């Protein structure tokens, strides 16, 4: 319908308005004459095929012809034709209705067209008048006037052109000035000039020569950026404030502040790599000489493996110095940005809001980038130093050299902690690996060295002053500095000489000049250790007093006696001395020089020094503290085991019944033998028995030097050597006790039980070795067998009370006097401390008393008068003995007296006595019963008592 309507409308426009109007009126009239049924009309329209509504180019005739069937039927065709006519009539009627509906609008539009036509005619008149007036104006002006105006305009154009050409000429010459400014490193000025030139060039870009100049300026700007990048890289090794300020200002002008920061971090990473590579390469090439190896093409990690042992420490020091310079530059870079950040945060009247916001964003980015870069740079430093540390096997380093390495790395870790708060896990792990490896080899060598010392030790006294203390030794100087393990000794030197104040960080100390790693290559002056006494005595007077007769009390000045007592009560470390003994003025301590100089040997001193070295290493490097303390304990274990093996091992201990070796000491000795002593390493067969890995951790048992004679009765069976060996062990234990608190602070919490067990089970048992070692002397010093033989010859079944004691008592006392004299002879060479003399006397008296009981137990017949004689003999022995020794009470006095008095017990009391007194042997108890038979015990009672003794003995069997 729409198409038909517009086709009709366009047809009407092509006609005159009146004709068109009459046409529509005629057609409308025809349509109105036809009957109207809207529903039927709409059905007819709906029955029209869709294709008729598609587009204007549709060929209806062609369409209908194509639809005709092959065989035509007139009637059907007519019917179909009528249908099409009805459809056309319905469409035409619909169009006519629409036209009538729009007729008012058409009339109105027609009126507007008529008005437009009138206006166009008026415009044509105006144009005609204008043309006529223009021709009059053209005739009113001359060609000369217009020519002047044209020339004036051309002159102005040429003046502007001349100015432009002069500017272009200036622009062409700026490259010379730019080169000069770059040589002067005036990067901000060069960039400012270049940017101004680019701005000016953009004004004259319409000139063809300017396009070439623009390209040249762009190349120059890129060249400036390249040189600026090189200048930025220089700040990574040697930071210069003015230089860096210029570079940063230049990047700000370029608007590339953030890019500059990214580049800076890349340069720092490259600087670290290049620095360490050049340092190591220099040492490798220097040591390699004229070798053809192309070291420059090697990777840094491989290059580190070519460092020689001699150049290791100098190279490490230089490496740390160079890395310090890089980190210091980064530290100063951060300082520069912090200071300038504060200045930028202060707003100025000239700043716009946009510029201020952009500045804040840049500063925030730079700050975050720098803070993040701290950890990254320190990680790079750690990895480079780690590669260097692990590149060389340090197991064969000298101890002092290894300590220097630890000290340098410790200082480097301190730098890392101040630099970015890092705990330097990478460095700690690498140095721990090297330290454990080194320490195992070092400790193994020291144990072998200790075995050699012990096997060549003659156990002579090493003369030291009475005030000797381990803190006087070089190896323990570090303890006096009271520093934390992570701080190197060199730092302590600095801090100890300065007045008490807030300690400066390394970066603050060495901000302008110096290097924290410089002092490590300085050779420390050797300090003299004033610990040895001249000739073993501290003055000529004391030396003279040695040769005075010790047996005479009058020969010893009273002052010296008093001094000795004072020293014992005040400064003596020995804990086993009783107050009663100390108050005594007698000469039980065979110490002629009257000084409390420690008793120790050269080997003892070496062990103490070794402990100091171990602790020094542990103090510097805490992660291996447990390994070190374990090795320290092995030094003490081996020394204790050696002293026991040399002087204390004897098969008669158990048979003596004296309990000389406590269960704790026996457990300790067994543990040492199982864990530390290689029992299979004998002569040439060493190494062919047992797993190699297990035996690697063990040391062969030491052998006593052939120069030490322990069988000579004149020297009391090597008593001097035994005293020196045993008391040096006790002294060593005391030193370990004094170090316990320091070791405890070093020990990891999880491993502290090991340290506590070591002290409670091993160190504290050192003094217990006195009993078995001195017992051997006591057992041989007096002839107990001769006394038994003499007692066997005495008649005990006498019938009258005797007033005179037997001869064997005098012989025994003479033996004791001889023992006392020989003890004095030994003390002329070696001071015999009071605890030692007490142990010796205690052993001798115990053995004598037990010999007396054994002699009394051998008696076949004895009367009451005979028992009284036994008591008389024993009382005489005690009375004389108390004049020889200060020891109180007399050991085993009750042991003898109780046995003698048991003779008088009744049957029932005797049975109770047998059950309660297990300290007597079965033979001694049986003899007691047999001797009493007939006097106050009958045969039946005898059998009963012997059966009781047998019951006691049965569990033992």
mmCIF file of N, CA and C in Angstrom, residues 30-38 40-41 93:
data_model
loop_
_atom_site.group_PDB
_atom_site.id
_atom_site.type_symbol
_atom_site.label_atom_id
_atom_site.label_comp_id
_atom_site.label_asym_id
_atom_site.label_seq_id
_atom_site.Cartn_x
_atom_site.Cartn_y
_atom_site.Cartn_z
ATOM 1 N N UNK A 30 -14.957 7.014 -7.938
ATOM 2 C CA UNK A 30 -15.173 5.659 -8.439
ATOM 3 C C UNK A 30 -15.093 4.653 -7.300
ATOM 4 N N UNK A 31 -14.176 4.872 -6.434
ATOM 5 C CA UNK A 31 -13.985 3.911 -5.340
ATOM 6 C C UNK A 31 -15.131 3.971 -4.348
ATOM 7 N N UNK A 32 -15.715 5.166 -4.166
ATOM 8 C CA UNK A 32 -16.791 5.297 -3.207
ATOM 9 C C UNK A 32 -18.068 4.641 -3.731
ATOM 10 N N UNK A 33 -18.198 4.581 -5.081
ATOM 11 C CA UNK A 33 -19.391 4.013 -5.662
ATOM 12 C C UNK A 33 -19.447 2.515 -5.400
ATOM 13 N N UNK A 34 -18.339 1.866 -5.171
ATOM 14 C CA UNK A 34 -18.297 0.414 -4.930
ATOM 15 C C UNK A 34 -18.748 0.144 -3.492
ATOM 16 N N UNK A 35 -19.435 -0.993 -3.332
ATOM 17 C CA UNK A 35 -19.884 -1.329 -1.956
ATOM 18 C C UNK A 35 -18.696 -1.468 -1.014
ATOM 19 N N UNK A 36 -18.849 -1.010 0.203
ATOM 20 C CA UNK A 36 -17.737 -1.006 1.172
ATOM 21 C C UNK A 36 -17.996 -2.036 2.267
ATOM 22 N N UNK A 37 -17.066 -3.001 2.356
ATOM 23 C CA UNK A 37 -17.079 -3.976 3.473
ATOM 24 C C UNK A 37 -15.651 -4.028 4.012
ATOM 25 N N UNK A 38 -15.391 -3.314 5.082
ATOM 26 C CA UNK A 38 -13.979 -3.209 5.547
ATOM 27 C C UNK A 38 -13.340 -4.557 5.833
ATOM 28 N N UNK A 40 -14.103 -7.490 4.543
ATOM 29 C CA UNK A 40 -13.835 -8.211 3.299
ATOM 30 C C UNK A 40 -12.667 -7.575 2.571
ATOM 31 N N UNK A 41 -12.643 -6.264 2.625
ATOM 32 C CA UNK A 41 -11.532 -5.536 1.972
ATOM 33 C C UNK A 41 -10.177 -5.909 2.593
ATOM 34 N N UNK A 93 -8.522 1.343 -3.456
ATOM 35 C CA UNK A 93 -9.457 1.982 -2.542
ATOM 36 C C UNK A 93 -8.739 2.391 -1.254
#
